[in-house]
Short mmCIF file of C-alpha atoms in Angstrom, two decimals:
data_model
loop_
_atom_site.label_atom_id
_atom_site.label_comp_id
_atom_site.label_asym_id
_atom_site.label_seq_id
_atom_site.Cartn_x
_atom_site.Cartn_y
_atom_site.Cartn_z
CA MET A 259 -9.66 -0.33 27.74
CA ALA A 260 -13.28 1.53 27.40
CA LEU A 261 -14.91 1.72 23.73
CA ASN A 262 -14.03 4.73 21.66
CA VAL A 263 -17.12 6.61 20.92
CA PRO A 264 -15.44 9.78 18.95
CA GLY A 265 -13.80 6.86 16.87
CA LEU A 266 -16.38 4.60 16.27
CA ILE A 267 -18.72 7.62 15.31
CA ALA A 268 -15.73 8.89 12.65
CA VAL A 269 -15.63 5.51 11.24
CA ILE A 270 -19.15 5.34 10.61
CA ILE A 271 -19.26 8.80 9.00
CA PHE A 272 -16.29 7.20 6.53
CA TYR A 273 -18.13 4.18 5.96
CA ALA A 274 -21.52 6.15 4.95
CA MET A 275 -19.26 8.37 2.97
CA THR A 276 -17.65 5.35 1.00
CA LEU A 277 -20.86 3.76 0.58
CA VAL A 278 -22.76 7.29 -0.79
CA THR A 279 -20.00 7.42 -3.39
CA GLY A 280 -20.36 3.72 -4.49
CA LEU A 281 -24.09 4.41 -4.79
CA TRP A 282 -23.27 7.19 -7.00
CA ALA A 283 -21.15 5.68 -9.01
CA ALA A 284 -23.71 2.82 -9.43
CA TRP A 285 -26.27 5.48 -10.78
CA LYS A 286 -23.47 6.62 -13.02
CA ALA A 287 -23.07 3.40 -14.25
CA ARG A 288 -26.68 2.85 -14.78
CA ARG A 289 -26.56 5.55 -17.33
CA ASN A 290 -23.74 4.61 -19.32
CA GLU A 291 -25.30 1.02 -19.72
CA ARG A 292 -27.91 2.89 -21.95
CA ASN A 293 -25.68 2.91 -24.95
CA LYS A 294 -23.04 0.16 -24.16
CA ARG A 295 -23.29 -3.60 -23.10
CA GLN A 296 -23.84 -4.02 -19.35
CA THR A 297 -21.17 -6.25 -18.50
CA GLU A 298 -18.57 -4.09 -20.45
CA VAL A 299 -19.48 -1.51 -17.94
CA ALA A 300 -19.38 -3.23 -15.21
CA ILE A 301 -16.06 -5.14 -15.65
CA VAL A 302 -14.25 -2.20 -17.47
CA GLY A 303 -16.28 0.65 -17.07
CA GLY A 304 -17.47 1.46 -20.64
CA ARG A 305 -13.38 1.74 -21.29
CA ASN A 306 -13.92 5.43 -20.35
CA LEU A 307 -12.44 5.96 -17.21
CA ASN A 308 -10.61 9.24 -16.93
CA ILE A 309 -7.03 9.31 -16.11
CA PHE A 310 -7.12 11.30 -13.04
CA VAL A 311 -9.27 8.30 -11.53
CA GLY A 312 -7.33 5.70 -13.19
CA LEU A 313 -3.95 7.08 -11.54
CA PHE A 314 -5.43 6.19 -8.30
CA THR A 315 -6.60 2.75 -8.90
CA THR A 316 -3.69 1.12 -10.89
CA THR A 317 -0.02 -0.26 -10.00
CA GLY A 318 2.50 0.01 -13.14
CA ALA A 319 3.36 -2.59 -15.66
CA LEU A 320 5.75 -1.83 -18.25
CA PHE A 321 5.26 -4.37 -21.32
CA PHE A 322 1.81 -5.60 -21.09
CA VAL A 323 -0.48 -2.45 -21.03
CA LYS A 324 -0.25 -1.80 -25.03
CA PRO A 325 -0.96 -5.35 -25.97
CA MET A 326 -3.90 -5.86 -23.55
CA ARG A 327 -5.67 -2.69 -24.20
CA SER A 328 -5.03 -2.54 -27.98
CA LYS A 329 -6.70 -5.63 -28.47
CA LYS A 330 -9.74 -4.40 -26.13
CA TYR A 331 -9.72 -7.63 -24.33
CA VAL A 332 -11.93 -7.62 -21.20
CA THR A 333 -10.31 -9.56 -18.56
CA MET A 334 -6.96 -10.94 -18.19
CA MET A 335 -8.11 -14.47 -19.38
CA ASP A 336 -9.03 -13.45 -22.47
CA PRO A 337 -5.56 -14.04 -23.77
CA LEU A 338 -5.03 -16.94 -22.16
CA GLN A 339 -8.02 -18.79 -23.69
CA GLU A 340 -7.20 -17.18 -27.15
CA THR A 341 -4.18 -18.84 -27.07
CA PHE A 342 -4.47 -22.22 -24.89
CA GLY A 343 -8.29 -22.85 -25.10
CA ASP A 344 -11.16 -22.78 -22.74
CA THR A 345 -10.67 -25.38 -20.86
CA MET A 346 -6.97 -24.64 -20.26
CA GLY A 347 -7.69 -20.80 -19.39
CA SER A 348 -10.59 -22.16 -16.81
CA ILE A 349 -7.76 -23.79 -15.10
CA LEU A 350 -5.31 -21.03 -15.24
CA PHE A 351 -8.01 -19.27 -13.46
CA ILE A 352 -8.00 -21.27 -10.14
CA PRO A 353 -4.53 -19.39 -8.80
CA PRO A 354 -5.96 -16.04 -9.11
CA LEU A 355 -9.53 -16.89 -7.90
CA LEU A 356 -8.08 -18.30 -4.56
CA GLY A 357 -5.64 -15.38 -4.41
CA ASP A 358 -8.51 -12.75 -4.63
CA ILE A 359 -10.51 -14.69 -2.17
CA PHE A 360 -7.74 -15.39 0.30
CA TRP A 361 -6.62 -11.32 -0.10
CA PHE A 362 -10.30 -10.39 0.41
CA ALA A 363 -10.23 -12.57 3.80
CA SER A 364 -6.59 -11.31 4.93
CA ILE A 365 -7.13 -7.64 4.91
CA LEU A 366 -10.52 -7.86 6.32
CA ALA A 367 -9.07 -9.65 8.98
CA SER A 368 -6.26 -6.91 9.48
CA LEU A 369 -9.30 -4.67 9.78
CA GLY A 370 -10.65 -6.65 12.60
CA ALA A 371 -7.37 -6.45 14.42
CA THR A 372 -6.92 -2.95 14.07
CA VAL A 373 -10.50 -2.01 15.15
CA ARG A 374 -9.74 -4.52 18.28
CA VAL A 375 -6.85 -2.24 18.93
CA ILE A 376 -7.76 0.99 18.84
CA LEU A 377 -11.74 1.09 19.19
CA ASP A 378 -11.79 -1.74 21.65
CA VAL A 379 -14.89 -3.46 19.61
CA ASN A 380 -15.05 -6.92 18.70
CA GLY A 381 -13.52 -7.18 15.25
CA TYR A 382 -15.76 -9.79 14.09
CA LEU A 383 -18.36 -6.48 13.87
CA SER A 384 -15.74 -4.46 11.39
CA ILE A 385 -15.48 -7.76 9.25
CA ILE A 386 -19.24 -8.18 9.19
CA ILE A 387 -20.26 -4.49 8.20
CA SER A 388 -17.01 -3.94 5.80
CA ALA A 389 -17.74 -7.16 3.60
CA CYS A 390 -21.55 -5.93 3.34
CA THR A 391 -20.49 -2.25 2.59
CA VAL A 392 -17.92 -3.41 -0.37
CA ILE A 393 -19.98 -6.47 -1.66
CA LEU A 394 -22.89 -3.90 -2.04
CA TYR A 395 -21.66 -0.91 -3.93
CA THR A 396 -19.53 -3.50 -6.02
CA LEU A 397 -22.83 -5.40 -6.93
CA LEU A 398 -24.65 -2.22 -7.69
CA GLY A 399 -22.11 -0.25 -9.56
CA GLY A 400 -19.28 -2.59 -11.15
CA LEU A 401 -15.80 -0.91 -11.67
CA TYR A 402 -17.34 2.76 -11.38
CA SER A 403 -18.25 2.15 -7.77
CA VAL A 404 -14.71 0.61 -7.32
CA ALA A 405 -12.70 3.17 -8.92
CA TYR A 406 -14.69 6.16 -7.79
CA THR A 407 -14.71 4.92 -4.08
CA ASP A 408 -10.89 4.27 -4.80
CA VAL A 409 -10.08 7.90 -5.24
CA ILE A 410 -11.61 8.88 -1.97
CA GLN A 411 -10.22 5.95 -0.09
CA LEU A 412 -6.75 6.46 -1.40
CA LEU A 413 -7.01 10.34 -0.94
CA PHE A 414 -8.34 9.89 2.44
CA MET A 415 -5.45 6.77 3.35
CA LEU A 416 -2.38 9.12 1.91
CA VAL A 417 -3.93 12.25 3.99
CA SER A 418 -4.50 10.43 7.49
CA LEU A 419 -1.21 8.67 7.52
CA TRP A 420 0.82 11.86 6.61
CA ILE A 421 -1.30 13.70 9.65
CA CYS A 422 -0.21 10.45 12.12
CA VAL A 423 3.56 10.62 11.11
CA PRO A 424 4.56 13.92 13.13
CA PHE A 425 2.82 12.90 16.28
CA ALA A 426 4.82 9.72 15.97
CA LEU A 427 7.92 11.02 15.56
CA LEU A 428 7.69 13.94 18.09
CA ASN A 429 6.57 11.21 20.78
CA SER A 430 8.62 11.81 24.26
CA ALA A 431 8.98 7.80 24.24
CA SER A 432 10.38 7.84 20.59
CA GLU A 433 14.29 8.44 19.72
CA ASN A 434 15.52 10.05 16.72
CA ILE A 435 14.88 7.83 13.65
CA ALA A 436 18.19 8.50 12.02
CA TYR A 437 20.30 7.83 15.11
CA THR A 438 18.46 4.32 15.49
CA ALA A 439 18.42 3.57 11.86
CA VAL A 440 22.32 2.53 12.29
CA HIS A 441 22.55 2.28 16.25
CA GLU A 442 20.71 -0.26 18.43
CA LEU A 443 18.96 1.11 21.39
CA TYR A 444 16.02 -0.13 22.41
CA GLN A 445 15.92 -2.39 19.63
CA GLY A 446 18.34 -3.44 16.81
CA PRO A 447 18.79 -0.90 13.78
CA TRP A 448 15.74 -0.68 12.01
CA ILE A 449 17.35 -0.28 8.84
CA GLY A 450 18.85 -3.51 9.14
CA ASN A 451 21.04 -5.59 7.19
CA ILE A 452 21.11 -8.41 4.56
CA GLN A 453 23.55 -11.13 5.28
CA PRO A 454 25.74 -12.60 2.30
CA LYS A 455 24.10 -15.96 2.17
CA TYR A 456 20.57 -14.56 1.96
CA ILE A 457 21.33 -12.36 -0.94
CA ALA A 458 19.55 -15.00 -3.19
CA ARG A 459 16.69 -15.05 -1.16
CA TRP A 460 16.03 -11.46 -0.89
CA LEU A 461 16.66 -11.10 -4.96
CA ASP A 462 13.97 -13.59 -5.32
CA ASP A 463 11.50 -12.31 -3.31
CA LEU A 464 12.33 -8.84 -4.87
CA ALA A 465 11.63 -10.62 -8.36
CA PHE A 466 8.59 -11.97 -7.01
CA LEU A 467 6.84 -8.66 -5.46
CA SER A 468 8.25 -6.83 -8.95
CA LEU A 469 6.74 -9.30 -11.40
CA GLY A 470 4.65 -11.51 -9.61
CA GLY A 471 1.94 -8.34 -9.11
CA ILE A 472 1.47 -7.98 -13.16
CA ALA A 473 -0.80 -11.22 -13.76
CA TRP A 474 -3.56 -9.91 -11.53
CA GLN A 475 -6.98 -8.96 -12.99
CA THR A 476 -7.09 -6.33 -10.27
CA TYR A 477 -4.37 -4.31 -12.21
CA PHE A 478 -5.88 -5.42 -15.94
CA GLN A 479 -9.37 -4.29 -15.26
CA ARG A 480 -8.38 -0.70 -15.02
CA VAL A 481 -5.60 -0.89 -17.82
CA LEU A 482 -8.63 -2.40 -20.06
CA ALA A 483 -10.97 0.68 -18.71
CA ALA A 484 -8.91 3.69 -20.06
CA SER A 485 -9.86 5.25 -22.83
CA SER A 486 -6.88 4.32 -24.98
CA SER A 487 -3.50 2.50 -24.95
CA LYS A 488 -1.67 5.43 -24.67
CA GLN A 489 -3.81 6.73 -21.44
CA ALA A 490 -3.63 3.45 -19.63
CA MET A 491 0.60 3.35 -20.13
CA VAL A 492 0.95 7.11 -18.90
CA THR A 493 -1.80 6.11 -16.10
CA SER A 494 0.61 2.88 -15.05
CA TYR A 495 3.82 4.93 -15.06
CA LEU A 496 2.56 7.67 -12.75
CA SER A 497 0.72 5.49 -10.51
CA GLY A 498 3.85 3.49 -9.98
CA VAL A 499 5.42 6.81 -8.40
CA LEU A 500 2.10 7.62 -6.65
CA CYS A 501 2.49 4.18 -5.04
CA ALA A 502 6.13 4.89 -3.69
CA ILE A 503 4.96 7.98 -2.07
CA MET A 504 2.20 6.25 -0.21
CA GLY A 505 4.66 3.87 0.96
CA ILE A 506 6.42 6.38 2.76
CA PRO A 507 4.48 7.08 5.94
CA SER A 508 4.47 3.31 6.76
CA ILE A 509 8.14 3.04 6.73
CA LEU A 510 8.73 6.02 8.82
CA ILE A 511 5.97 4.76 11.43
CA GLY A 512 7.85 1.18 11.25
CA ALA A 513 10.91 2.78 11.88
CA VAL A 514 9.10 5.18 14.87
CA ALA A 515 8.35 1.77 16.29
CA ALA A 516 11.82 0.50 16.30
CA SER A 517 12.92 3.54 18.09
CA THR A 518 10.65 3.33 20.92
CA ASP A 519 10.86 2.68 24.57
CA TRP A 520 7.49 0.62 25.04
CA ASN A 521 8.17 0.96 28.82
CA GLN A 522 7.42 4.58 28.72
CA THR A 523 3.58 3.76 27.24
CA SER A 524 0.83 2.10 28.32
CA TYR A 525 1.96 -0.59 26.34
CA GLY A 526 4.90 -1.57 28.35
CA LEU A 527 7.54 -4.29 27.60
CA PRO A 528 8.14 -6.85 26.23
CA THR A 529 8.16 -5.04 22.93
CA PRO A 530 5.71 -5.77 20.09
CA TYR A 531 8.26 -7.71 18.48
CA GLU A 532 9.00 -9.87 21.33
CA ARG A 533 5.31 -10.45 21.92
CA ASP A 534 5.35 -11.64 18.07
CA GLU A 535 2.79 -8.79 17.52
CA ALA A 536 5.24 -7.15 14.79
CA ASN A 537 2.47 -7.60 12.46
CA MET A 538 -0.07 -5.32 14.27
CA ILE A 539 2.50 -1.96 14.36
CA LEU A 540 0.83 0.45 12.39
CA PRO A 541 -2.27 0.18 14.93
CA LEU A 542 -0.33 0.05 17.95
CA VAL A 543 1.79 3.09 17.03
CA LEU A 544 -1.40 4.92 16.00
CA GLN A 545 -2.92 3.72 19.92
CA TYR A 546 0.23 4.29 21.88
CA LEU A 547 2.12 7.05 20.65
CA CYS A 548 -0.31 9.17 19.00
CA PRO A 549 -3.40 11.51 20.50
CA THR A 550 -6.74 9.79 20.26
CA TYR A 551 -8.12 11.99 17.70
CA VAL A 552 -5.07 11.06 15.45
CA SER A 553 -5.29 7.34 16.02
CA VAL A 554 -8.87 7.55 14.39
CA ALA A 555 -7.57 9.08 11.56
CA GLY A 556 -5.23 6.33 11.24
CA LEU A 557 -7.61 3.92 11.77
CA GLY A 558 -9.86 5.84 9.13
CA ALA A 559 -6.48 5.25 6.40
CA ILE A 560 -6.64 1.69 7.33
CA ALA A 561 -10.15 1.14 6.59
CA ALA A 562 -9.98 2.91 3.47
CA ALA A 563 -6.91 0.81 2.33
CA VAL A 564 -8.80 -2.24 3.31
CA MET A 565 -11.74 -1.25 1.17
CA SER A 566 -9.85 -0.02 -1.76
CA SER A 567 -8.09 -3.60 -2.10
CA ALA A 568 -11.44 -5.56 -1.21
CA ASP A 569 -13.83 -4.32 -3.73
CA SER A 570 -11.08 -4.55 -6.40
CA SER A 571 -10.20 -8.30 -5.92
CA LEU A 572 -14.25 -9.00 -5.50
CA LEU A 573 -14.64 -7.50 -8.84
CA SER A 574 -11.56 -9.42 -10.03
CA ALA A 575 -12.95 -13.03 -9.30
CA SER A 576 -16.37 -12.42 -10.20
CA SER A 577 -15.86 -10.84 -13.12
CA MET A 578 -13.48 -13.74 -14.44
CA PHE A 579 -15.99 -16.07 -13.32
CA ALA A 580 -18.81 -14.50 -15.09
CA TYR A 581 -17.50 -13.63 -18.37
CA ASN A 582 -14.43 -16.53 -18.79
CA ILE A 583 -16.06 -19.18 -17.03
CA TYR A 584 -19.82 -19.47 -17.08
CA LYS A 585 -20.29 -17.53 -20.60
CA LYS A 586 -17.26 -18.66 -22.75
CA MET A 587 -17.81 -22.17 -21.47
CA LEU A 588 -20.89 -23.02 -19.36
CA ARG A 589 -23.60 -21.13 -21.19
CA LYS A 590 -22.06 -19.34 -24.41
CA THR A 591 -25.59 -18.22 -25.32
CA ALA A 592 -25.86 -16.27 -22.17
CA SER A 593 -27.84 -13.08 -22.84
CA ASP A 594 -25.56 -9.92 -21.26
CA ARG A 595 -28.24 -9.26 -18.81
CA GLU A 596 -27.60 -12.95 -17.33
CA VAL A 597 -23.91 -12.57 -17.02
CA LEU A 598 -24.29 -9.46 -15.46
CA TRP A 599 -26.64 -11.57 -12.65
CA VAL A 600 -24.21 -14.13 -12.77
CA MET A 601 -21.48 -11.63 -11.71
CA ARG A 602 -23.30 -9.92 -9.20
CA LEU A 603 -24.67 -13.54 -7.47
CA SER A 604 -20.71 -14.72 -7.63
CA MET A 605 -20.07 -11.41 -5.70
CA VAL A 606 -22.23 -12.33 -3.11
CA LEU A 607 -21.12 -16.18 -2.76
CA LEU A 608 -17.19 -15.35 -3.15
CA GLY A 609 -17.55 -12.15 -0.50
CA SER A 610 -19.14 -14.04 1.93
CA ALA A 611 -16.49 -16.84 1.62
CA GLY A 612 -13.87 -14.44 2.08
CA MET A 613 -15.81 -12.71 4.99
CA GLY A 614 -15.99 -16.41 6.62
CA LEU A 615 -12.09 -16.87 5.86
CA ALA A 616 -11.62 -13.47 7.50
CA PHE A 617 -12.22 -15.18 11.02
CA LEU A 618 -9.20 -17.53 10.50
CA SER A 619 -6.78 -14.46 10.84
CA ASN A 620 -3.23 -14.81 10.08
CA SER A 621 -3.61 -18.13 8.64
CA VAL A 622 -5.76 -16.72 5.69
CA TYR A 623 -2.76 -14.29 4.90
CA ASP A 624 -0.44 -17.21 4.49
CA LEU A 625 -2.75 -18.74 2.18
CA TRP A 626 -2.96 -15.90 0.23
CA PHE A 627 0.97 -15.36 0.08
CA LEU A 628 1.14 -19.11 -1.16
CA SER A 629 -1.91 -18.19 -3.84
CA GLY A 630 0.41 -15.15 -4.89
CA GLU A 631 3.24 -17.22 -5.41
CA LEU A 632 1.41 -19.89 -7.37
CA VAL A 633 0.46 -16.82 -9.78
CA TYR A 634 3.85 -15.79 -10.01
CA ALA A 635 5.03 -19.19 -10.83
CA ILE A 636 2.39 -20.63 -13.06
CA LEU A 637 0.65 -17.69 -14.32
CA PHE A 638 3.08 -14.87 -15.06
CA PRO A 639 4.85 -16.84 -17.83
CA GLN A 640 1.54 -18.27 -19.42
CA LEU A 641 0.66 -14.52 -19.67
CA CYS A 642 4.00 -13.61 -21.06
CA CYS A 643 3.69 -16.40 -23.73
CA ALA A 644 0.26 -15.77 -24.76
CA LEU A 645 0.89 -12.25 -25.47
CA PHE A 646 4.42 -12.13 -26.69
CA ILE A 647 5.51 -15.91 -27.84
CA PRO A 648 1.77 -16.37 -29.87
CA SER A 649 3.34 -19.86 -31.23
CA THR A 650 3.05 -21.43 -27.99
CA ASN A 651 0.30 -24.04 -27.68
CA VAL A 652 -2.03 -25.64 -25.04
CA TYR A 653 0.08 -28.68 -24.69
CA GLY A 654 3.00 -26.52 -23.40
CA SER A 655 0.53 -24.66 -21.21
CA ALA A 656 -0.62 -27.70 -19.68
CA ALA A 657 2.83 -29.08 -19.16
CA GLY A 658 4.03 -25.39 -17.52
CA PHE A 659 1.16 -25.52 -15.14
CA PHE A 660 1.56 -28.77 -13.61
CA LEU A 661 5.29 -28.79 -13.50
CA GLY A 662 5.52 -25.55 -11.86
CA PHE A 663 2.66 -26.33 -9.52
CA THR A 664 4.92 -29.25 -8.67
CA LEU A 665 8.08 -27.70 -8.09
CA ARG A 666 6.41 -25.09 -6.26
CA LEU A 667 4.54 -27.36 -3.51
CA LEU A 668 7.78 -29.43 -3.34
CA GLY A 669 9.73 -26.28 -2.56
CA GLY A 670 7.71 -26.22 0.92
CA GLU A 671 6.25 -23.68 2.67
CA ASN A 672 7.14 -22.54 6.13
CA SER A 673 4.17 -20.50 7.01
CA LEU A 674 1.56 -23.51 6.60
CA LYS A 675 4.16 -26.12 8.23
CA ILE A 676 4.59 -27.84 4.98
CA PRO A 677 8.33 -28.92 4.78
CA PRO A 678 10.44 -28.79 1.59
CA ALA A 679 10.26 -32.37 -0.30
CA LEU A 680 13.04 -30.84 -2.33
CA HIS A 681 16.27 -29.28 -0.98
CA TYR A 682 17.39 -26.65 -3.54
CA PRO A 683 21.03 -25.87 -3.05
CA GLY A 684 21.96 -23.98 0.10
CA CYS A 685 18.99 -25.22 2.18
CA ILE A 686 19.54 -25.06 5.89
CA LEU A 687 18.05 -25.99 8.81
CA VAL A 688 17.11 -23.32 11.40
CA ASN A 689 15.37 -23.92 14.68
CA ASP A 690 13.89 -26.93 13.32
CA THR A 691 12.65 -25.23 9.96
CA TYR A 692 14.08 -25.41 6.78
CA ILE A 693 15.08 -22.11 4.60
CA GLN A 694 15.39 -22.21 0.96
CA LEU A 695 18.29 -19.77 0.48
CA PHE A 696 18.42 -20.99 -3.30
CA PRO A 697 15.97 -18.19 -5.59
CA PHE A 698 13.46 -21.21 -5.76
CA LYS A 699 10.35 -19.20 -6.80
CA THR A 700 12.17 -17.46 -9.94
CA PHE A 701 13.82 -20.80 -11.05
CA THR A 702 10.25 -22.25 -10.71
CA MET A 703 9.16 -19.42 -12.75
CA LEU A 704 11.55 -19.76 -15.36
CA VAL A 705 11.39 -23.56 -15.53
CA SER A 706 7.49 -23.02 -16.23
CA LEU A 707 7.94 -20.66 -18.52
CA THR A 708 10.96 -22.65 -20.67
CA THR A 709 8.46 -25.78 -20.22
CA ILE A 710 5.74 -23.93 -21.66
CA ILE A 711 8.08 -22.81 -24.80
CA VAL A 712 9.84 -25.89 -25.51
CA THR A 713 6.95 -28.51 -25.21
CA SER A 714 4.89 -25.96 -27.39
CA TYR A 715 7.53 -26.53 -30.06
CA LEU A 716 7.91 -30.20 -29.68
CA ALA A 717 4.23 -30.65 -29.88
CA ARG A 718 3.86 -28.79 -33.10
CA VAL A 719 6.75 -30.71 -34.76
CA LEU A 720 5.70 -33.99 -33.56
CA PHE A 721 1.93 -33.28 -35.32
CA MET A 722 2.77 -30.69 -38.14
CA LYS A 723 5.39 -33.20 -39.71
CA LYS A 724 2.88 -36.46 -38.96
CA ILE A 725 5.41 -38.19 -36.59
CA LEU A 726 2.28 -38.27 -34.63
CA PRO A 727 -0.90 -38.83 -36.35
CA ILE A 728 -3.23 -35.61 -36.41
CA ARG A 729 -6.08 -37.81 -35.03
CA TRP A 730 -3.87 -37.57 -31.27
CA ASP A 731 -4.21 -34.18 -31.27
CA VAL A 732 -7.27 -34.50 -28.47
CA CYS A 733 -6.79 -30.43 -27.69
CA ASN A 734 -7.46 -29.74 -31.41
CA ALA A 735 -4.31 -27.19 -31.26
CA PHE A 736 -2.80 -28.25 -34.79
CA GLN A 737 -6.37 -29.28 -36.75
CA LYS A 738 -10.35 -27.71 -37.28
CA ASP A 739 -13.19 -29.41 -38.41
CA PRO A 740 -12.36 -32.47 -40.66
CA SER A 741 -15.40 -31.97 -42.42
CA GLN A 742 -14.03 -28.62 -43.41
CA HIS A 743 -10.01 -29.00 -43.70
CA SER A 744 -8.14 -31.80 -44.89
CA GLU A 745 -4.51 -32.40 -43.18
CA ASN A 746 -2.82 -31.11 -46.20
CA GLU A 747 -4.87 -28.14 -45.98
CA LEU A 748 -4.04 -27.66 -42.59
CA GLU A 749 -0.44 -27.89 -43.18
CA GLU A 750 -0.48 -25.04 -45.76
CA GLN A 751 -2.28 -22.73 -43.41
CA VAL A 752 0.16 -23.17 -40.82
CA GLY A 753 3.07 -23.12 -42.85
CA LEU A 754 5.48 -25.94 -41.65
CA GLN A 755 5.99 -27.94 -44.84
CA THR A 756 9.26 -29.79 -44.91
CA THR A 757 11.49 -27.71 -47.38
#
């Protein structure tokens, strides 16, 4: 296939528009820095992100918005460090950090693969250009650049994908998707079915996708940037509806792919599913079932989606490192300007690491998926306790972290060729691969949550009732500076005297 010159020009124009918008937002951020702290402007946009911009940059969460925004936290790690201490907070920072880096890498890899299919251009080149563009405007403008470029990117993505849908549906090689939804034609029915023995596994994945997406800084950086708690909540509700709408074109395109006689296209047989290229179905449909100018629009939509996610993950990881690790632990006397430069440097380093990992392609996506499961199993219960169960402490947090981490690894991970060491009820062997039918992800999360609560209570009882001497409280969870407070004064303050 020859180089798609018009498509290449269109992509260059889109990248230029995105970069110009990011630079304009960076200039806007500079103006707001005059009267506000620089790090607050970079991380949470000076807390004046309007509802329209916020609508295009968040996903929904019902119970977590108000307590986070009302206390004016700067990052998601703030309540964790406040409740469990800086050291434990730095340990809890590891799963989302890895998740952000792997996500940055995996979506860049997907863009590279898409460009290779549609434009016949080396995917490495698109990965490098995309990463450098994202790093540049995010470094200069922080949340302002991320948020305002998101508006352009998501609007472009929504319009472009909807333009592609009718061309794919009306292609002569495709049958009516209403018929193929329940009838086998070229492939099995695209609507699929769930066998009874897999119901628990599907429910497990549903809970993981619903709750596991909450404990991410990429979401909370927008909530914390809202001008008020009410605006943050309204934005979250509306953006949940918008997310559902934006998923419709992808569903329709997938349905078309399952309803297509690929032998009537230049792609030929076997089908993408039989070639193990189902993960490339969107660019394949755009390339082989749509006119060239339409496929270029679809490529722009994919590039927009990639850049929208990449800049958010990059800002997320760098802001938590600079503010919660560097400022609160490594150098507490650091000036606001110093923290900002550390944040910018970390963007370059983390972005470069993600760009390098993007060349590993599918294996990076598997690593991100595992990191997401660790966030669900470990960080989500920690955040719940920090916000809603203030009596929990560092001992419970540490116990919940290590038990949750151990249980998740013992459950195995097929994508990384890690066999399960712990076979839950219903574990079966299919084609030399163990499949856990038990909802072990959610089980691990609940065990971690219960461990945090129970261990925190036991530690409080043991220390405050002097079953263990207070000097053994190595984490300083129940004692203050001994030169200022005696043990009796501490007991009176906490209010746990024996009646």
